[in-house]
Coordinates of C-alpha atoms in Angstrom, one line a residue:
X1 CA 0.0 0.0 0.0
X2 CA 0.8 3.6 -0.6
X3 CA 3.3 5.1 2.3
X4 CA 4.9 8.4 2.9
X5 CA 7.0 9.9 0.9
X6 CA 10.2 8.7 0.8
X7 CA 12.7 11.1 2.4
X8 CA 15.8 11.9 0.8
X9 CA 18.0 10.6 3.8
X10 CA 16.5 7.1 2.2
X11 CA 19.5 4.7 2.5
X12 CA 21.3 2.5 0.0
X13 CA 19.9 0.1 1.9
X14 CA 16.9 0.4 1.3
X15 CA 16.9 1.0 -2.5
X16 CA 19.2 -2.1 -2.6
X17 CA 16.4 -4.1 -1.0
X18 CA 14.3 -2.7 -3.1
X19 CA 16.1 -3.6 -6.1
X20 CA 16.5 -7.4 -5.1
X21 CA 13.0 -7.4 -4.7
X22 CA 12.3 -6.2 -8.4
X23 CA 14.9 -8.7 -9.3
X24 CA 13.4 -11.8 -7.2
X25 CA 9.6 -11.2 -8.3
X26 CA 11.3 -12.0 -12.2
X27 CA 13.8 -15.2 -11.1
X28 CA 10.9 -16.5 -9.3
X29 CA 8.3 -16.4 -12.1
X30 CA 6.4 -14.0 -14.8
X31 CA 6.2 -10.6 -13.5
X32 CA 3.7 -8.7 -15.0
X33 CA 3.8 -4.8 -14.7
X34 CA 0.4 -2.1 -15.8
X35 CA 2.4 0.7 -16.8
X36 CA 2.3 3.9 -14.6
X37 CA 2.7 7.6 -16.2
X38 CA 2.2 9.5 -12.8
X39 CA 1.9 9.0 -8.9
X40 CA -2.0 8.9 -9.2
X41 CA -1.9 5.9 -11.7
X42 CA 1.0 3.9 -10.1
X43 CA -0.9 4.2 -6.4
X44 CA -4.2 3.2 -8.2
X45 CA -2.1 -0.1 -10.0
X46 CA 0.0 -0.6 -6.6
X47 CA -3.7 -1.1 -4.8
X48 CA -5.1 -3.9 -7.7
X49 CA -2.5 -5.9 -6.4
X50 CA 0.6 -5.5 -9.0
X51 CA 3.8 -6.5 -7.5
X52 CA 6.1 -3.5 -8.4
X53 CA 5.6 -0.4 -10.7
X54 CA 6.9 0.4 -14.7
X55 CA 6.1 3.4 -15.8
X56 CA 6.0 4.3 -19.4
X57 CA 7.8 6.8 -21.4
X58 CA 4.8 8.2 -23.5
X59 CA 2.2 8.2 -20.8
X60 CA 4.7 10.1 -18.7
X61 CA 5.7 12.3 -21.7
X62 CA 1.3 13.1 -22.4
X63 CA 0.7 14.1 -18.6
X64 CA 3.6 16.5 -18.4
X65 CA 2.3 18.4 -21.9
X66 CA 4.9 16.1 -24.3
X67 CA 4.9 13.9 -26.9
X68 CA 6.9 11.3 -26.7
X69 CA 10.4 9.9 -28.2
X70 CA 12.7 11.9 -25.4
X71 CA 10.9 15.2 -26.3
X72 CA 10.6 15.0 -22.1
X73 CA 13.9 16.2 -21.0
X74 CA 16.1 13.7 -18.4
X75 CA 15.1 16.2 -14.9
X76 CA 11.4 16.2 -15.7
X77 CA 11.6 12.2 -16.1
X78 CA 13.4 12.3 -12.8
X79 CA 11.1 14.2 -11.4
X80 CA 8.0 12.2 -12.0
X81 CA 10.0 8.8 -11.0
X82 CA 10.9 10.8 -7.5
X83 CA 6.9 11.7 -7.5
X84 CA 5.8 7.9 -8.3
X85 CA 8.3 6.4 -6.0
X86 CA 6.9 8.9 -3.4
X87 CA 3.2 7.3 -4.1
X88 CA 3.8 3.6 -3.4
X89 CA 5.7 1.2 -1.4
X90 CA 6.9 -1.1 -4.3
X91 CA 10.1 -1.0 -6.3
X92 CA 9.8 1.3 -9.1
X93 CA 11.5 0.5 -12.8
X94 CA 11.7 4.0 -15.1
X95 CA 11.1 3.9 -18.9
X96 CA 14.4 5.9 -19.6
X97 CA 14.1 6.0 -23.3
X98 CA 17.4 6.2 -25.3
X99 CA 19.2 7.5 -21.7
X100 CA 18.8 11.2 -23.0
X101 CA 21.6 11.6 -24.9
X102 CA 23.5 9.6 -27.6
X103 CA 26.8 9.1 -25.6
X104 CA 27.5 6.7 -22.5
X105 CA 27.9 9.9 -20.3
X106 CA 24.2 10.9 -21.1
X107 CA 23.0 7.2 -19.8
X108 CA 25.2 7.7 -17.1
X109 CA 24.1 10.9 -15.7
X110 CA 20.4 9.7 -16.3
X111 CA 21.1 6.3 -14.7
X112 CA 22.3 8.3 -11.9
X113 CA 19.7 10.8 -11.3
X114 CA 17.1 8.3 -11.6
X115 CA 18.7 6.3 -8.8
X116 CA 18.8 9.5 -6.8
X117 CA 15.0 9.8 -7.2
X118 CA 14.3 6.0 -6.2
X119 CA 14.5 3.9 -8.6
X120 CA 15.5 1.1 -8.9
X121 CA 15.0 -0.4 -12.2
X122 CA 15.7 1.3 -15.8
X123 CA 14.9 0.7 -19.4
X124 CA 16.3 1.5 -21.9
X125 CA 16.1 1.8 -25.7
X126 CA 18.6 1.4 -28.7
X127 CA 17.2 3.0 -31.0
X128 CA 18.6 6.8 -31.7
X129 CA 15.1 8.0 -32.6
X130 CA 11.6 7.0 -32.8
X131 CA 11.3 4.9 -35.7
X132 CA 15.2 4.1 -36.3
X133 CA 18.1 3.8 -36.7
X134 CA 19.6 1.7 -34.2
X135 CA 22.5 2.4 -32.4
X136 CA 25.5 -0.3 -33.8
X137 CA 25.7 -2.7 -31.2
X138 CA 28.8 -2.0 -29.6
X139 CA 27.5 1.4 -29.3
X140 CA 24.6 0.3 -27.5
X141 CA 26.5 -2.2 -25.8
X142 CA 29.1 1.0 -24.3
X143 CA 25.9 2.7 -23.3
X144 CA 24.5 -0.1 -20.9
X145 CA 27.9 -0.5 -19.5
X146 CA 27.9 3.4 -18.7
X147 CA 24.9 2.7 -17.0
X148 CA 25.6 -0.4 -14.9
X149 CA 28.8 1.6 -14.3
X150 CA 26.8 4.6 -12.8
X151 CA 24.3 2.5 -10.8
X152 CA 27.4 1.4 -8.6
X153 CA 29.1 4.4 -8.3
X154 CA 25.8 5.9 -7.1
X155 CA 25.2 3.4 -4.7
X156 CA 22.9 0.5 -6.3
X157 CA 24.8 -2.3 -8.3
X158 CA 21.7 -4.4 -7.9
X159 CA 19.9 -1.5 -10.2
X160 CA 18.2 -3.6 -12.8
X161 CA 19.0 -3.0 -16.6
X162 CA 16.2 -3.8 -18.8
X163 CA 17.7 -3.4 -22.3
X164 CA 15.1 -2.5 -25.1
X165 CA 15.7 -3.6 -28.3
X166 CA 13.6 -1.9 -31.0
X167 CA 14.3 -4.4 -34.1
X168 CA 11.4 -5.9 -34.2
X169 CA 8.9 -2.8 -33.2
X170 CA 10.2 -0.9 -35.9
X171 CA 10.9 -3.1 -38.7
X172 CA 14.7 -3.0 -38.8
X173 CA 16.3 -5.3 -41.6
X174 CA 14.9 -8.1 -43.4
X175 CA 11.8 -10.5 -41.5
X176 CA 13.7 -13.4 -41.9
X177 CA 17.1 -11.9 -40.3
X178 CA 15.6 -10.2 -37.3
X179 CA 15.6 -12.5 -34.8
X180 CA 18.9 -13.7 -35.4
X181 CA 20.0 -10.0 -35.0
X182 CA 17.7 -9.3 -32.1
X183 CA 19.5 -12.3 -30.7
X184 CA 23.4 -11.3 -31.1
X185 CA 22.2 -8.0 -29.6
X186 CA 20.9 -9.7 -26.9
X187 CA 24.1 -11.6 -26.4
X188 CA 26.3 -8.5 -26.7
X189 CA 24.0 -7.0 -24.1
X190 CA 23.9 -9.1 -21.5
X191 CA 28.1 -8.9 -21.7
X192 CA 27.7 -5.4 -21.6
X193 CA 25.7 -5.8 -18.0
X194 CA 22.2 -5.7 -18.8
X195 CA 19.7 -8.1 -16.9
X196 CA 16.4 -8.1 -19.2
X197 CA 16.1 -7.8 -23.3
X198 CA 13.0 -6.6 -23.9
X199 CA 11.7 -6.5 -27.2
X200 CA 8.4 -4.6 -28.2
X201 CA 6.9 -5.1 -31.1
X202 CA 7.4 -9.3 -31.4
X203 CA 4.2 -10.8 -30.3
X204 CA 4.4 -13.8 -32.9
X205 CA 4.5 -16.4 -30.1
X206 CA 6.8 -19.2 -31.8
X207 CA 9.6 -16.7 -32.5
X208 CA 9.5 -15.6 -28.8
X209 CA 9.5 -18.9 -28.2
X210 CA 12.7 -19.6 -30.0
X211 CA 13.9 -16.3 -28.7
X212 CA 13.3 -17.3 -25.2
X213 CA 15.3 -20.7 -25.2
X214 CA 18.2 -19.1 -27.2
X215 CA 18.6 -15.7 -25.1
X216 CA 21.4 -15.3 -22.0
X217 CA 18.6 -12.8 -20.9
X218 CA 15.2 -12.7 -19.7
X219 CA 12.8 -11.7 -21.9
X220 CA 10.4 -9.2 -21.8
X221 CA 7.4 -8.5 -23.9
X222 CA 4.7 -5.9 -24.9
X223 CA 1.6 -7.2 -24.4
X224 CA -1.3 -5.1 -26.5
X225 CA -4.9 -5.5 -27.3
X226 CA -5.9 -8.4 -29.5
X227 CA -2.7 -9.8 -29.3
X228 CA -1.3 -13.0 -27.0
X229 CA -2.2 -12.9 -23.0
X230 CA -0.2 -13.5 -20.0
X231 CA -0.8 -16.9 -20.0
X232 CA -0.1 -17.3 -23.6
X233 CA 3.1 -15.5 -23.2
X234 CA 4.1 -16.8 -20.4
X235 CA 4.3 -20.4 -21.8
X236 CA 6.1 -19.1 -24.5
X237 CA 8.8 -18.3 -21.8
X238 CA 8.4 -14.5 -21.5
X239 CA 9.6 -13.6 -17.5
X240 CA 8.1 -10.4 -17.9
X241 CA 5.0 -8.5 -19.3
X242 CA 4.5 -4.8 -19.6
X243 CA 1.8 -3.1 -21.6
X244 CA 3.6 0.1 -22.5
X245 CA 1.6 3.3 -23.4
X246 CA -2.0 1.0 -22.9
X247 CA -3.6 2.0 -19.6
X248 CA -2.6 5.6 -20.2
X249 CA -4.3 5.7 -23.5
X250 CA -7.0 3.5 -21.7
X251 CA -7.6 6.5 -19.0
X252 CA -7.6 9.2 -21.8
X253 CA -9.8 7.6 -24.1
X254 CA -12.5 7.5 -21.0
X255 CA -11.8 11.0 -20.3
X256 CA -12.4 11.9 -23.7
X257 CA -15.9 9.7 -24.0
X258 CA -17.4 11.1 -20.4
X259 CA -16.1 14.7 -22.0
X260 CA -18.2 14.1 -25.2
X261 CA -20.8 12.5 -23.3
X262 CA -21.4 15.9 -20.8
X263 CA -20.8 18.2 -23.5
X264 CA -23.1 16.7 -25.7
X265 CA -26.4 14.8 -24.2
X266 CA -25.6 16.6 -21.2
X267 CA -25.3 13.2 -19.6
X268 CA -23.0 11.6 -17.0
X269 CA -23.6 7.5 -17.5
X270 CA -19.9 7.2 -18.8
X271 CA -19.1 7.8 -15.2
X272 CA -20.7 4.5 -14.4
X273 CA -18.3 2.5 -12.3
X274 CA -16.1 4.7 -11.7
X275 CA -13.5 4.8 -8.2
X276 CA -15.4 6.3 -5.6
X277 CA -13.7 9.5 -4.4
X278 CA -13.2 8.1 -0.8
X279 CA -11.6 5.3 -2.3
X280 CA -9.1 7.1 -4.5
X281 CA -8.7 9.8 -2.1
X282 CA -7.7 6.9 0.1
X283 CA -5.1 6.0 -1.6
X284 CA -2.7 8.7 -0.5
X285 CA -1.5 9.4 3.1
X286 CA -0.6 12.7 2.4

């Protein structure tokens, strides 16, 4: 449940507990994680039960007045992880994008000022911009070693490195070559330090299967609407299931329809169901 804020005396202690939990809820099965974009949302998915929080680039990057594709600048990122990590009592993993800058010293000093604001988990992408190109793997393989280099010197070696791969997602090379390229990334990856591959955008459930049994990392997927379940995933061998941008475009799209609804009939029945204010408002302890 929801606690106070976190104050900045927090020890490296704690975060480091907090980062072997993040770590033990993948190694000891499928951990499934309903994006967050802001406090509000991650304390509402904290109280359905989810065992730690992700939050997601783009829903972030709409509530702050952004699009996304690191149009949000590194401190406002850091800034709504410290405000998430504030709202809930569960280790907290931040969408990073591409680390906010091409160079290992831009991952590093995001890496770092992300682990000052609490978290304890990090993706991030290799792609250099939405849509492509990707970085060249040693490239992105330097990057993720800036960062695991960073998350010790600040304190939290246990940080954990999910490393986004973006092949798949955005069509990069030939069908029949990408998994075999999503694959040597992977490899070069997980030498580099990372802990997870995720890779959006690869949903066909035999190839994840073949991806999961040949890759020295866990993998995670997206998991979207009309496309595989947990379960399905799951057997497939995925360890870990996020839903990206989806709940945040979930919220806006009611938002939109109860908008319509009141400006239009006049009516309110899109409100139907909705949290009760006590029970939101309960939510928060400060």
């Amino acid at each position: 449940m929801p606690t106070h804020p976190r104050s900045t005396s927090t020890t490296s202690t704690a975060l480091r507990d907090q980062a072997l939990r993040l770590r033990a809820l993948t190694e000891g099965g499928v951990l499934v994680l309903p994006n967050a974009w802001d406090a509000g949302s991650a304390a509402v998915i904290a109280s359905a039960g989810a065992g730690a929080i992700a939050t997601t680039s783009g829903g972030v990057s709409w509530s702050l007045g952004h699009g996304d594709g690191q149009r949000l600048g590194r401190e406002e990122m850091a800034a709504a992880a410290r405000r998430i990590v504030a709202a809930v009592d569960l280790p907290v993993t931040v969408d990073a994008e591409g680390g906010y800058g091409p160079q290992p010293a831009d991952v590093a000093a995001t890496v770092r000022l992300l682990v000052g604001a609490g978290a304890v988990g990090v993706n991030l992408e290799d792609s250099t911009a939405a849509g492509g190109p990707l970085f060249p793997v040693a490239d992105q393989a330097a990057r993720l070693r800036a960062a695991r280099e960073a998350a010790a010197e600040a304190g939290l070696p246990e940080l954990v490195v999910n490393a986004r791969t973006d092949v798949f997602l955005f069509g990069i090379g030939e069908p029949g070559g990408r998994l075999d390229e999503v694959l040597a990334r992977a490899e070069a990856y997980a030498r580099a330090g990372a802990d997870g591959l995720f890779v959006p955008g690869l949903l066909d459930l035999e190839a994840l299967a073949r991806l999961c049994a040949a890759s020295p990392l866990p993998v995670n997927a997206m998991a979207v609407t009309g496309g595989p379940g947990v379960a399905e995933l799951a057997a497939a061998g995925v360890r870990r299931i996020s839903v990206g941008t989806g709940l945040a475009q979930l919220a806006y799209t009611a938002v939109r329809r109860a908008a319509a609804e009141l400006l239009g009939a006049g009516t309110l029945t899109e409100l139907d169901g909705s949290l009760g204010f006590g029970e939101l408002d309960g939510l928060y302890r400060r």
